[in-house]
Short mmCIF file of C-alpha atoms in Angstrom, two decimals:
data_model
loop_
_atom_site.label_atom_id
_atom_site.label_comp_id
_atom_site.label_asym_id
_atom_site.label_seq_id
_atom_site.Cartn_x
_atom_site.Cartn_y
_atom_site.Cartn_z
CA MET A 1 -0.34 -0.41 0.50
CA ASN A 2 1.40 3.43 -1.25
CA ARG A 3 1.04 5.53 2.62
CA ALA A 4 2.43 9.02 1.60
CA PRO A 5 5.34 10.46 4.31
CA ILE A 6 5.30 13.21 6.58
CA ASP A 7 6.13 16.53 5.66
CA ALA A 8 9.00 17.71 8.22
CA GLN A 9 9.42 20.25 5.84
CA ARG A 10 6.26 22.18 5.63
CA LEU A 11 6.06 20.81 9.69
CA HIS A 12 9.93 22.80 9.90
CA SER A 13 8.93 26.13 8.11
CA SER A 14 6.04 26.68 11.40
CA LEU A 15 9.03 26.98 13.27
CA ALA A 16 9.98 30.62 13.09
CA ASP A 17 6.76 32.15 13.04
CA GLY A 18 4.09 30.70 12.13
CA PRO A 19 2.10 28.44 14.47
CA LEU A 20 4.08 25.69 16.16
CA SER A 21 6.35 28.41 16.85
CA PHE A 22 6.07 27.43 20.73
CA TYR A 23 8.31 24.11 19.50
CA ASP A 24 11.98 24.20 19.58
CA ARG A 25 12.67 22.10 17.48
CA ILE A 26 10.39 18.77 15.10
CA ASP A 27 12.29 15.88 14.29
CA VAL A 28 10.52 13.58 12.01
CA VAL A 29 12.26 10.17 11.35
CA GLU A 30 11.76 7.06 9.52
CA SER A 31 11.92 4.17 12.47
CA THR A 32 12.73 4.18 16.17
CA GLY A 33 11.69 1.85 19.39
CA SER A 34 9.09 4.41 20.74
CA THR A 35 9.52 7.51 20.84
CA ASN A 36 7.92 7.94 24.63
CA ALA A 37 11.57 6.49 25.35
CA ASP A 38 13.53 8.34 22.99
CA LEU A 39 12.59 12.11 24.63
CA VAL A 40 12.74 9.84 28.11
CA ALA A 41 16.47 9.68 27.64
CA ARG A 42 17.51 13.10 26.35
CA ALA A 43 15.76 15.12 29.80
CA ALA A 44 18.78 14.39 31.01
CA ASP A 45 19.71 17.40 28.54
CA THR A 46 18.46 19.84 31.05
CA ALA A 47 18.12 22.37 27.78
CA LEU A 48 15.56 20.47 26.16
CA ASP A 49 12.28 21.66 26.15
CA ARG A 50 9.29 21.68 24.02
CA HIS A 51 10.66 18.85 21.43
CA ALA A 52 8.11 17.42 18.63
CA LEU A 53 9.54 13.72 17.92
CA LEU A 54 7.43 11.58 14.80
CA ALA A 55 8.26 8.46 13.34
CA GLU A 56 6.28 6.76 10.72
CA THR A 57 6.71 3.53 12.75
CA GLN A 58 7.53 2.35 15.86
CA LEU A 59 8.67 -1.35 17.01
CA THR A 60 7.96 -0.79 20.41
CA GLY A 61 5.67 1.74 21.62
CA ARG A 62 3.46 1.25 24.52
CA GLY A 63 0.26 1.99 25.30
CA ARG A 64 -1.05 2.63 29.74
CA HIS A 65 -0.01 -0.26 30.85
CA SER A 66 2.39 -0.97 29.03
CA ARG A 67 0.63 -2.54 26.74
CA SER A 68 2.56 -2.62 23.48
CA TRP A 69 1.37 -0.12 19.70
CA VAL A 70 2.69 -0.44 16.99
CA SER A 71 1.44 0.06 13.42
CA PRO A 72 2.20 -0.79 9.94
CA PRO A 73 4.91 2.43 8.34
CA ARG A 74 2.70 5.33 7.20
CA ALA A 75 -0.38 4.32 8.99
CA GLN A 76 -0.50 5.83 12.54
CA ILE A 77 0.78 9.48 13.91
CA SER A 78 3.23 8.43 16.34
CA LEU A 79 4.13 11.52 18.71
CA SER A 80 5.68 12.77 20.74
CA VAL A 81 6.25 15.80 23.11
CA LEU A 82 9.04 16.44 25.89
CA VAL A 83 7.41 20.00 28.04
CA ARG A 84 8.90 21.63 31.73
CA LEU A 85 6.65 22.74 33.42
CA PRO A 86 8.48 24.81 36.08
CA ASP A 87 7.17 25.75 39.27
CA ILE A 88 3.88 23.36 39.33
CA ASP A 89 2.34 21.15 42.16
CA PRO A 90 3.57 17.63 41.70
CA THR A 91 -0.17 16.73 41.84
CA THR A 92 -1.19 18.52 38.91
CA LEU A 93 0.72 16.73 36.44
CA GLY A 94 -1.81 14.86 36.15
CA TRP A 95 -3.51 16.77 33.48
CA LEU A 96 -1.16 17.28 31.27
CA PRO A 97 -2.62 13.94 29.48
CA LEU A 98 -6.14 14.73 29.82
CA LEU A 99 -5.13 18.73 28.20
CA THR A 100 -3.22 16.14 25.14
CA GLY A 101 -6.89 14.58 24.41
CA VAL A 102 -8.43 17.17 23.99
CA ALA A 103 -5.73 19.01 22.04
CA VAL A 104 -6.76 15.96 19.46
CA VAL A 105 -10.22 15.30 19.88
CA ASP A 106 -9.85 19.58 19.44
CA ALA A 107 -7.91 19.09 16.36
CA LEU A 108 -9.62 16.15 14.59
CA ARG A 109 -12.84 18.20 15.04
CA GLU A 110 -11.18 21.11 13.06
CA THR A 111 -9.10 18.37 10.46
CA PRO A 112 -11.29 17.08 8.70
CA GLY A 113 -14.25 17.59 10.81
CA VAL A 114 -14.49 14.33 12.99
CA ARG A 115 -17.12 13.81 15.93
CA ALA A 116 -14.13 12.72 18.49
CA ASP A 117 -14.52 12.24 21.76
CA LEU A 118 -12.90 10.72 24.56
CA LYS A 119 -13.07 8.18 26.82
CA TRP A 120 -11.34 8.60 30.58
CA PRO A 121 -8.61 9.44 30.73
CA ASN A 122 -7.24 9.96 27.50
CA ASP A 123 -8.08 7.87 24.71
CA VAL A 124 -10.32 9.72 21.70
CA LEU A 125 -13.33 7.75 20.27
CA LEU A 126 -15.00 7.94 17.03
CA GLY A 127 -18.50 5.67 16.78
CA GLY A 128 -17.73 4.62 20.07
CA ARG A 129 -14.12 2.87 18.83
CA LYS A 130 -10.93 3.99 19.65
CA LEU A 131 -8.95 5.90 17.27
CA ALA A 132 -5.72 7.28 19.64
CA GLY A 133 -4.12 6.49 22.99
CA ILE A 134 -2.20 8.74 25.12
CA LEU A 135 0.66 8.44 27.56
CA ALA A 136 2.30 10.36 29.72
CA GLU A 137 5.69 9.45 31.64
CA VAL A 138 6.87 11.52 34.19
CA ALA A 139 11.02 11.83 32.70
CA ALA A 140 13.33 14.40 35.23
CA THR A 141 11.90 16.11 38.61
CA GLY A 142 13.08 18.87 39.94
CA ALA A 143 12.03 22.93 39.90
CA ALA A 144 10.94 22.43 36.13
CA PRO A 145 10.04 18.34 36.14
CA ALA A 146 10.65 17.48 32.12
CA VAL A 147 6.87 14.95 31.61
CA VAL A 148 7.49 13.49 28.00
CA VAL A 149 3.46 12.71 26.50
CA GLY A 150 2.60 10.65 23.86
CA VAL A 151 -0.03 9.88 21.55
CA GLY A 152 -0.43 7.01 19.04
CA LEU A 153 -3.68 7.79 16.47
CA ASN A 154 -4.43 5.54 13.79
CA VAL A 155 -4.51 7.40 9.88
CA ASP A 156 -4.73 4.09 7.91
CA LEU A 157 -4.91 1.13 8.51
CA ASP A 158 -8.31 -1.58 7.70
CA GLU A 159 -9.67 -4.14 9.60
CA SER A 160 -6.40 -6.46 10.50
CA GLU A 161 -4.05 -4.11 11.07
CA LEU A 162 -6.13 -2.59 13.67
CA PRO A 163 -4.11 -3.32 17.26
CA VAL A 164 -7.18 -4.35 18.66
CA PRO A 165 -10.33 -5.11 18.22
CA HIS A 166 -12.76 -2.62 19.58
CA ALA A 167 -10.13 0.08 17.14
CA THR A 168 -10.94 2.57 14.34
CA SER A 169 -8.75 3.79 12.49
CA LEU A 170 -9.95 7.38 9.56
CA THR A 171 -9.42 5.32 6.77
CA LEU A 172 -11.97 2.79 8.23
CA SER A 173 -14.44 6.13 9.13
CA GLY A 174 -14.96 6.67 5.30
CA VAL A 175 -12.37 9.87 6.27
CA ASP A 176 -9.35 10.31 4.07
CA THR A 177 -7.25 13.28 5.64
CA ASP A 178 -3.45 14.83 5.24
CA ARG A 179 -0.42 13.47 8.46
CA THR A 180 0.92 16.66 7.73
CA ALA A 181 -2.06 18.41 8.21
CA LEU A 182 -3.35 16.21 11.12
CA VAL A 183 -0.20 16.60 12.85
CA ALA A 184 0.42 20.29 12.73
CA ALA A 185 -3.33 20.75 13.44
CA ILE A 186 -2.56 18.72 16.76
CA LEU A 187 0.65 20.41 17.76
CA THR A 188 -1.00 23.63 17.09
CA GLN A 189 -3.88 22.11 19.58
CA PHE A 190 -1.94 21.19 22.49
CA ALA A 191 0.82 24.81 21.92
CA ALA A 192 -2.26 26.64 22.55
CA ARG A 193 -3.52 25.29 25.28
CA PHE A 194 -0.10 25.01 27.20
CA THR A 195 0.13 27.83 26.69
CA ALA A 196 -2.80 28.34 27.96
CA TRP A 197 -2.85 26.36 31.20
CA GLN A 198 0.74 27.72 31.70
CA ARG A 199 -0.28 31.48 31.72
CA ALA A 200 -3.00 30.72 34.46
CA GLY A 201 -0.43 29.51 36.60
CA TRP A 202 -0.94 25.74 36.12
CA ALA A 203 -4.91 26.52 37.01
CA THR A 204 -7.17 23.89 36.02
CA ASP A 205 -10.41 25.32 35.82
CA GLU A 206 -10.87 26.22 32.30
CA LEU A 207 -8.99 22.93 31.32
CA ALA A 208 -11.29 20.39 34.19
CA ALA A 209 -14.28 22.62 31.40
CA ALA A 210 -12.98 21.69 28.77
CA TYR A 211 -12.17 18.02 28.96
CA ARG A 212 -15.79 17.46 30.73
CA GLU A 213 -17.05 18.66 27.26
CA ARG A 214 -15.28 16.21 25.45
CA CYS A 215 -16.22 13.64 27.41
CA ALA A 216 -18.02 10.76 27.05
CA THR A 217 -17.73 8.81 29.39
CA ILE A 218 -19.99 10.79 31.14
CA GLY A 219 -23.25 9.34 31.66
CA VAL A 220 -22.69 6.30 30.60
CA ASP A 221 -22.60 3.06 32.61
CA VAL A 222 -18.84 1.64 32.49
CA ARG A 223 -17.27 -0.75 34.47
CA ALA A 224 -14.40 -0.17 36.47
CA GLU A 225 -11.72 -2.97 37.18
CA LEU A 226 -8.88 -0.83 40.33
CA PRO A 227 -5.47 -1.62 41.27
CA GLY A 228 -6.06 -4.66 43.47
CA GLY A 229 -8.20 -6.71 41.30
CA GLN A 230 -11.44 -4.29 42.30
CA VAL A 231 -14.44 -4.09 39.92
CA ILE A 232 -16.98 -1.00 40.40
CA THR A 233 -19.48 -0.98 38.38
CA GLY A 234 -22.13 2.12 37.44
CA VAL A 235 -22.72 5.99 35.85
CA ALA A 236 -20.39 8.13 35.42
CA THR A 237 -21.36 10.83 37.03
CA GLY A 238 -18.48 13.45 36.14
CA VAL A 239 -14.80 14.37 36.71
CA ASP A 240 -13.20 15.98 39.99
CA ASP A 241 -10.79 19.10 40.08
CA THR A 242 -8.20 16.33 40.23
CA GLY A 243 -9.24 14.54 36.90
CA ARG A 244 -10.39 11.91 38.49
CA LEU A 245 -14.15 9.85 37.55
CA LEU A 246 -17.14 10.01 39.50
CA ILE A 247 -18.86 6.50 39.58
CA GLY A 248 -21.87 7.05 41.87
CA ASP A 249 -20.47 7.99 45.05
CA ARG A 250 -15.99 6.65 44.52
CA ALA A 251 -13.63 8.89 42.48
CA VAL A 252 -11.46 6.59 40.34
CA SER A 253 -7.62 7.73 39.84
CA ALA A 254 -6.24 4.63 37.90
CA GLY A 255 -7.90 1.59 36.11
CA ASP A 256 -9.43 0.11 33.36
CA VAL A 257 -12.66 1.15 32.40
CA SER A 258 -15.66 0.43 29.79
CA HIS A 259 -18.38 1.43 28.48
CA LEU A 260 -21.31 -0.24 28.87
CA ARG A 261 -24.45 -0.69 26.70
CA GLY A 262 -22.34 -2.06 23.91
CA GLN A 263 -19.87 0.43 23.91
CA TYR A 264 -16.16 0.25 24.53
#
């Protein structure tokens, strides 16, 4: 199958004074083990900040709970961004992957114009099926912690290439899109959200409101498998100010959450 590469030159042309000027550097490589792992390793260089890395294929990509995330070359967007967050309360760092989810959803609604939503905490859904996953990793601690957040988004996969049965791709949803344009849209939305969050002193009020508006988990019956093997079911009534999912009178901060009623 002939799949077009990401046009690095188009991205680089916006670095100086365009919408991507937030980023110090954007790299596109043909293949790597994991874009997240690469940037985590580079975080020891304290001068490195606002660095985006894309790979046309990942050989050892990972999702949440160390699940593998692999795709054919040029069929996905495999993107990681390293950012430093000076003077942030460490307990607030968990909002970064949720912010990234908001950015990805808004980019998809804009380019190519599909009605994507979020499944708590940070899976991106299209038609109730998983289109993208997000994984954040703390790469360095201290007064200005470095965090790497990665996005894996299915663009041009057919049914036989999907990583899991409940996944989908833009192609399978009848959407033909330019991966370079979608990458630029994701990076632009992330930059805008991150800049606004930092200017707000890392306050989460506006970010939390934006997340709740895009979260398809709120208001549906869910099943949560918690660490230690406990399982709870109920209606997801909201997301609290720390990013935890509220199921009835329980606040869930970690675990596998499934939408019931026939949805993922």
